[in-house]
Amino acid sequence: MAFPFQHVDFIGFDTQLSEDERMVRSTVRRFVEENLLPVIEACHRDARFPRELVAPMGELGFYGANLSGYGCAEMSNVEYGLLTQELERGDSGLRSFVSVQSALVMYPIHSFGSEEQKQQWLPAMARGEKIGCFGLTEPDFGSNPAGMRARARRDGENYVLNGEKMWITNGSIADVALVWARVENPGGEDDGRLRGFLVETDRPGFSASDIHGKWSLRASITSGLSLSDVRVPIANALPKTDGLKSALSCLNQARFGISWGAIGAAMACYDAALQYSKERKQFRGQPIASHQLVQEKLVWMISEISKAQLLALQVGRLKDAGQAGPQHISMAKRNNVWMALECARLARDILGANGIVDDAPVMRHMMNLESVKTYEGTHDIHTLIIGESITGIAAF
Ligand code: TGC
Ligand code: FAD
């Protein structure tokens, strides 16, 4: 079964995009068609991250693409969204790599780092020469990072870090881990506050071990991090972080990219299902697309994809105008990932038995999207974020 991707645009969405925006999309689409799609099913089977794509993506300016200066591409947020859409049409794992590098490590260095930290890390990360990971989640603290146990004890001109981080994308291949920890510095103004630390992964006491047996995001590396008396100079603390709020502001960037990325996964599933339904014949030699029940599924998919595109675009335009709140981004992440997962399930259904093998991309997308639904704030946590925004009552 080969399903060369057909452009998905039912409502003339492209008329809302500028020429530059369409050009970014075509560049990333071509990259994914030529470099990722030929290897992704094998990577997924072998649970291998296609690391050979890291440098080429750097050459094309995919990392930190919506940041300014330091070798970054200075794209708008909508262009950045189209970039993540196209990456995730290939695979959520590649989009995850780019999200973490860009939104969760480069963005905080750019926003909260010293000039020295920016010069040290951003140009090399933009080129893909250095890789970052983001350590917020712990074994006992996922949805509630405020409860974290990781500690950074001030000792003279150093901080000494101890703690465990879990489910960390890129963990074992990272050159630098951005680790969030609560500061112990009696008498200091940062005592008891959360802070971000740049930890070079070759420091004594730091180790990362990969999580195996995943049935989701198999082409992405997910690790546990262990920090045992890891000493970092004071200069490795991000100077401008302001407690948990700063960590959560990084999530806004990543969640925004995911809200577009999910559309890409949904498009891949819809397109495969549409093409298959026109070829596959059952009962009197008729294509299954001729059955009303099959059409209803396809109509649901294209309707939801179209609505998701408009939501992502509006949030992107708000973000470009500096007016996107966390609640807007939560709505886009929550809706679009849910929509994509439903599309993947419907597409799998339309493909029948052929839907369970990796000749078609749908089961892979479905399995990936189960993680995407959970990470960067679960579906239900985003329900509560939006609920708090409209009622003024926190129900976490
Ligand atoms: P809460 O009291 O609500 O907030 C603390 C302070 O932060 C502010 N704030 C935000 N600021 C910026 N952006 C946001 N999204 C913000 N959300 C809250 C808030 O206004 C407050 O400010 P201030 O001035 O009053 O101090 O904090 P809480 O402890 O009650 O938690 C709220 C909650 C549950 C929404 C938050 O903890 C949360 O979002 N939990 C979900 C955790 C999560 O998403 N983890 C993701 C880890 S990284 C990851 O998954 C990477 S996946 C890899 C990939 O992308 O590929
Ligand atoms: P829990 O918080 O234990 O939640 C379990 C269930 O309880 C969910 O259904 C949740 O919605 C529900 N629940 C929890 N609290 C409430 C509540 N108050 N009200 C109603 N329901 C609630 N983290 C990082 O820091 N960096 C990374 O790079 C990273 N990469 C990841 C990659 C993968 C593949 C995965 C799967 C996760 C990754 N994560 C990462 C972790 C991710 O952010 C967490 O898994 C996520 O925040 C949820 O935490 P949890 O898994 O501990 O679930």
Short mmCIF file of N, CA, C and O and ligand atoms in Angstrom, two decimals, residues 96 100 104 133-145 165-170 180 214 216-217 220-222 251 370-372 374-381 384 395-396, ligand 2:
data_model
loop_
_atom_site.label_atom_id
_atom_site.label_comp_id
_atom_site.label_asym_id
_atom_site.label_seq_id
_atom_site.Cartn_x
_atom_site.Cartn_y
_atom_site.Cartn_z
N SER A 96 8.76 15.91 18.11
CA SER A 96 9.14 15.98 19.52
C SER A 96 10.58 16.46 19.67
O SER A 96 10.89 17.30 20.51
N VAL A 100 11.42 19.91 21.65
CA VAL A 100 12.22 19.98 22.87
C VAL A 100 13.43 20.89 22.65
O VAL A 100 13.71 21.78 23.45
N LEU A 104 11.67 24.04 24.41
CA LEU A 104 11.91 23.72 25.82
C LEU A 104 13.35 23.96 26.26
O LEU A 104 13.63 23.97 27.46
N CYS A 133 17.88 18.70 26.35
CA CYS A 133 16.67 18.05 26.88
C CYS A 133 16.15 18.90 28.04
O CYS A 133 16.85 19.78 28.54
N PHE A 134 14.91 18.63 28.42
CA PHE A 134 14.19 19.48 29.39
C PHE A 134 13.68 18.60 30.51
O PHE A 134 12.82 17.74 30.29
N GLY A 135 14.20 18.77 31.70
CA GLY A 135 13.83 17.90 32.82
C GLY A 135 12.93 18.60 33.81
O GLY A 135 13.42 19.31 34.71
N LEU A 136 11.64 18.42 33.63
CA LEU A 136 10.66 18.96 34.59
C LEU A 136 9.98 17.81 35.35
O LEU A 136 9.95 17.78 36.57
N THR A 137 9.48 16.84 34.59
CA THR A 137 8.71 15.73 35.18
C THR A 137 9.59 14.83 36.03
O THR A 137 10.74 14.57 35.70
N GLU A 138 9.01 14.35 37.12
CA GLU A 138 9.70 13.39 38.00
C GLU A 138 8.84 12.14 38.13
O GLU A 138 7.65 12.16 37.81
N PRO A 139 9.42 11.06 38.66
CA PRO A 139 8.63 9.83 38.76
C PRO A 139 7.31 10.04 39.50
O PRO A 139 6.29 9.48 39.11
N ASP A 140 7.30 10.87 40.54
CA ASP A 140 6.07 11.07 41.32
C ASP A 140 5.37 12.39 41.05
O ASP A 140 4.39 12.72 41.73
N PHE A 141 5.88 13.17 40.10
CA PHE A 141 5.28 14.48 39.83
C PHE A 141 5.24 14.75 38.32
O PHE A 141 6.24 15.17 37.73
N GLY A 142 4.08 14.44 37.73
CA GLY A 142 3.90 14.66 36.29
C GLY A 142 3.02 15.88 36.07
O GLY A 142 3.51 16.97 35.76
N SER A 143 1.71 15.71 36.28
CA SER A 143 0.79 16.84 36.08
C SER A 143 1.03 17.95 37.08
O SER A 143 0.67 19.10 36.84
N ASN A 144 1.62 17.60 38.21
CA ASN A 144 1.82 18.58 39.28
C ASN A 144 3.31 18.84 39.53
O ASN A 144 3.86 18.46 40.57
N PRO A 145 3.98 19.53 38.60
CA PRO A 145 5.43 19.71 38.76
C PRO A 145 5.79 20.55 39.99
O PRO A 145 6.93 20.46 40.47
N LYS A 165 14.65 12.74 37.27
CA LYS A 165 13.69 13.22 36.29
C LYS A 165 13.28 12.03 35.43
O LYS A 165 14.07 11.10 35.20
N MET A 166 12.04 12.05 34.96
CA MET A 166 11.51 10.86 34.28
C MET A 166 10.80 11.27 33.00
O MET A 166 10.24 12.36 32.94
N TRP A 167 10.83 10.38 32.02
CA TRP A 167 10.15 10.60 30.74
C TRP A 167 10.74 11.80 30.00
O TRP A 167 10.01 12.68 29.54
N ILE A 168 12.06 11.83 29.90
CA ILE A 168 12.70 13.01 29.33
C ILE A 168 13.12 12.75 27.88
O ILE A 168 14.03 11.94 27.61
N THR A 169 12.47 13.44 26.96
CA THR A 169 12.77 13.32 25.53
C THR A 169 14.21 13.78 25.27
O THR A 169 14.63 14.81 25.82
N ASN A 170 14.93 13.04 24.47
CA ASN A 170 16.32 13.34 24.08
C ASN A 170 17.31 13.13 25.23
O ASN A 170 18.50 13.49 25.09
N TRP A 180 15.00 21.52 36.12
CA TRP A 180 14.28 22.39 37.06
C TRP A 180 14.38 21.80 38.45
O TRP A 180 14.15 20.59 38.65
N LYS A 214 8.48 0.99 24.95
CA LYS A 214 7.41 1.94 24.61
C LYS A 214 6.65 1.44 23.38
O LYS A 214 7.27 1.02 22.40
N SER A 216 4.76 3.65 21.90
CA SER A 216 4.40 4.97 21.39
C SER A 216 5.70 5.75 21.25
O SER A 216 6.63 5.54 22.04
N LEU A 217 5.77 6.64 20.27
CA LEU A 217 7.00 7.42 20.05
C LEU A 217 8.23 6.53 20.06
O LEU A 217 9.23 6.83 20.71
N SER A 220 11.59 7.97 18.93
CA SER A 220 12.05 9.11 19.75
C SER A 220 12.71 8.53 21.00
O SER A 220 12.30 7.48 21.49
N ILE A 221 13.72 9.24 21.50
CA ILE A 221 14.41 8.76 22.70
C ILE A 221 13.75 9.36 23.93
O ILE A 221 13.55 10.57 24.01
N THR A 222 13.40 8.50 24.88
CA THR A 222 12.81 8.95 26.14
C THR A 222 13.63 8.34 27.27
O THR A 222 13.85 7.12 27.29
N LEU A 251 6.39 25.66 28.43
CA LEU A 251 5.39 24.70 27.94
C LEU A 251 4.44 25.36 26.94
O LEU A 251 3.98 24.72 26.00
N GLU A 370 -1.11 8.81 21.42
CA GLU A 370 -1.44 8.49 22.82
C GLU A 370 -0.47 9.22 23.76
O GLU A 370 -0.86 9.70 24.81
N SER A 371 0.80 9.29 23.39
CA SER A 371 1.76 10.06 24.20
C SER A 371 1.50 11.55 24.10
O SER A 371 1.58 12.27 25.09
N VAL A 372 1.21 11.98 22.87
CA VAL A 372 1.04 13.42 22.66
C VAL A 372 -0.16 13.91 23.48
O VAL A 372 -0.18 15.04 23.98
N THR A 374 -0.91 12.82 26.35
CA THR A 374 -0.48 12.86 27.76
C THR A 374 0.58 13.91 28.03
O THR A 374 0.54 14.59 29.05
N TYR A 375 1.57 14.04 27.11
CA TYR A 375 2.66 14.95 27.48
C TYR A 375 2.29 16.40 27.21
O TYR A 375 1.30 16.69 26.57
N GLU A 376 3.11 17.27 27.77
CA GLU A 376 2.85 18.71 27.67
C GLU A 376 1.49 19.08 28.27
O GLU A 376 0.79 19.96 27.74
N GLY A 377 1.11 18.40 29.34
CA GLY A 377 -0.19 18.61 29.96
C GLY A 377 -1.18 17.65 29.36
O GLY A 377 -1.41 17.66 28.14
N THR A 378 -1.76 16.80 30.22
CA THR A 378 -2.71 15.81 29.69
C THR A 378 -3.96 16.53 29.18
O THR A 378 -4.23 17.68 29.53
N HIS A 379 -4.74 15.79 28.39
CA HIS A 379 -6.02 16.32 27.88
C HIS A 379 -6.84 16.91 29.04
O HIS A 379 -7.38 18.01 28.94
N ASP A 380 -6.91 16.16 30.14
CA ASP A 380 -7.76 16.61 31.25
C ASP A 380 -7.17 17.82 31.98
O ASP A 380 -7.92 18.68 32.45
N ILE A 381 -5.86 17.89 32.07
CA ILE A 381 -5.25 19.08 32.69
C ILE A 381 -5.59 20.31 31.84
O ILE A 381 -5.90 21.39 32.37
N LEU A 384 -8.96 21.52 32.60
CA LEU A 384 -9.02 22.29 33.85
C LEU A 384 -8.40 23.67 33.70
O LEU A 384 -8.83 24.63 34.35
N ALA A 395 -9.61 23.92 39.51
CA ALA A 395 -10.18 22.63 39.93
C ALA A 395 -9.16 21.50 39.83
O ALA A 395 -9.53 20.34 39.72
N PHE A 396 -7.87 21.85 39.90
CA PHE A 396 -6.84 20.81 39.74
C PHE A 396 -6.86 19.85 40.92
O PHE A 396 -7.04 20.27 42.06
P1 FAD B 2 -0.19 11.89 35.98
O1 FAD B 2 0.04 13.31 36.34
O2 FAD B 2 0.07 10.86 37.02
O3 FAD B 2 -1.70 11.73 35.47
C1 FAD B 2 -2.32 10.46 35.31
C2 FAD B 2 -3.80 10.69 35.01
O4 FAD B 2 -4.40 11.43 36.08
C3 FAD B 2 -4.03 11.52 33.74
O5 FAD B 2 -5.19 11.06 33.08
C4 FAD B 2 -4.28 12.92 34.28
O6 FAD B 2 -5.08 13.72 33.41
C5 FAD B 2 -5.03 12.58 35.57
N1 FAD B 2 -4.94 13.67 36.55
C6 FAD B 2 -3.82 14.09 37.21
N2 FAD B 2 -4.13 15.13 38.00
C7 FAD B 2 -5.45 15.39 37.82
C8 FAD B 2 -6.37 16.35 38.33
N3 FAD B 2 -5.98 17.30 39.21
N4 FAD B 2 -7.65 16.31 37.92
C9 FAD B 2 -8.07 15.38 37.02
N5 FAD B 2 -7.25 14.44 36.50
C10 FAD B 2 -5.96 14.46 36.88
N6 FAD B 2 8.39 15.57 30.71
C11 FAD B 2 9.45 16.43 30.75
O7 FAD B 2 9.66 17.13 31.73
N7 FAD B 2 10.30 16.51 29.69
C12 FAD B 2 10.15 15.77 28.56
O8 FAD B 2 10.94 15.89 27.62
C13 FAD B 2 9.06 14.85 28.52
N8 FAD B 2 8.91 14.02 27.44
C14 FAD B 2 7.96 13.04 27.46
C15 FAD B 2 7.91 12.10 26.43
C16 FAD B 2 6.98 11.07 26.47
C17 FAD B 2 6.96 10.05 25.41
C18 FAD B 2 6.03 11.03 27.52
C19 FAD B 2 4.96 9.96 27.55
C20 FAD B 2 6.05 11.96 28.54
C21 FAD B 2 7.04 12.96 28.53
N9 FAD B 2 7.15 13.88 29.59
C22 FAD B 2 8.19 14.77 29.63
C23 FAD B 2 6.29 13.75 30.77
C24 FAD B 2 4.88 14.30 30.58
O9 FAD B 2 4.89 15.69 30.61
C25 FAD B 2 4.00 13.71 31.68
O10 FAD B 2 3.81 12.35 31.36
C26 FAD B 2 2.67 14.43 31.79
O11 FAD B 2 2.85 15.74 32.30
C27 FAD B 2 1.68 13.67 32.68
O12 FAD B 2 2.26 13.26 33.88
P2 FAD B 2 2.14 11.72 34.36
O13 FAD B 2 2.48 10.85 33.21
O14 FAD B 2 2.92 11.60 35.61
O15 FAD B 2 0.60 11.51 34.65
#
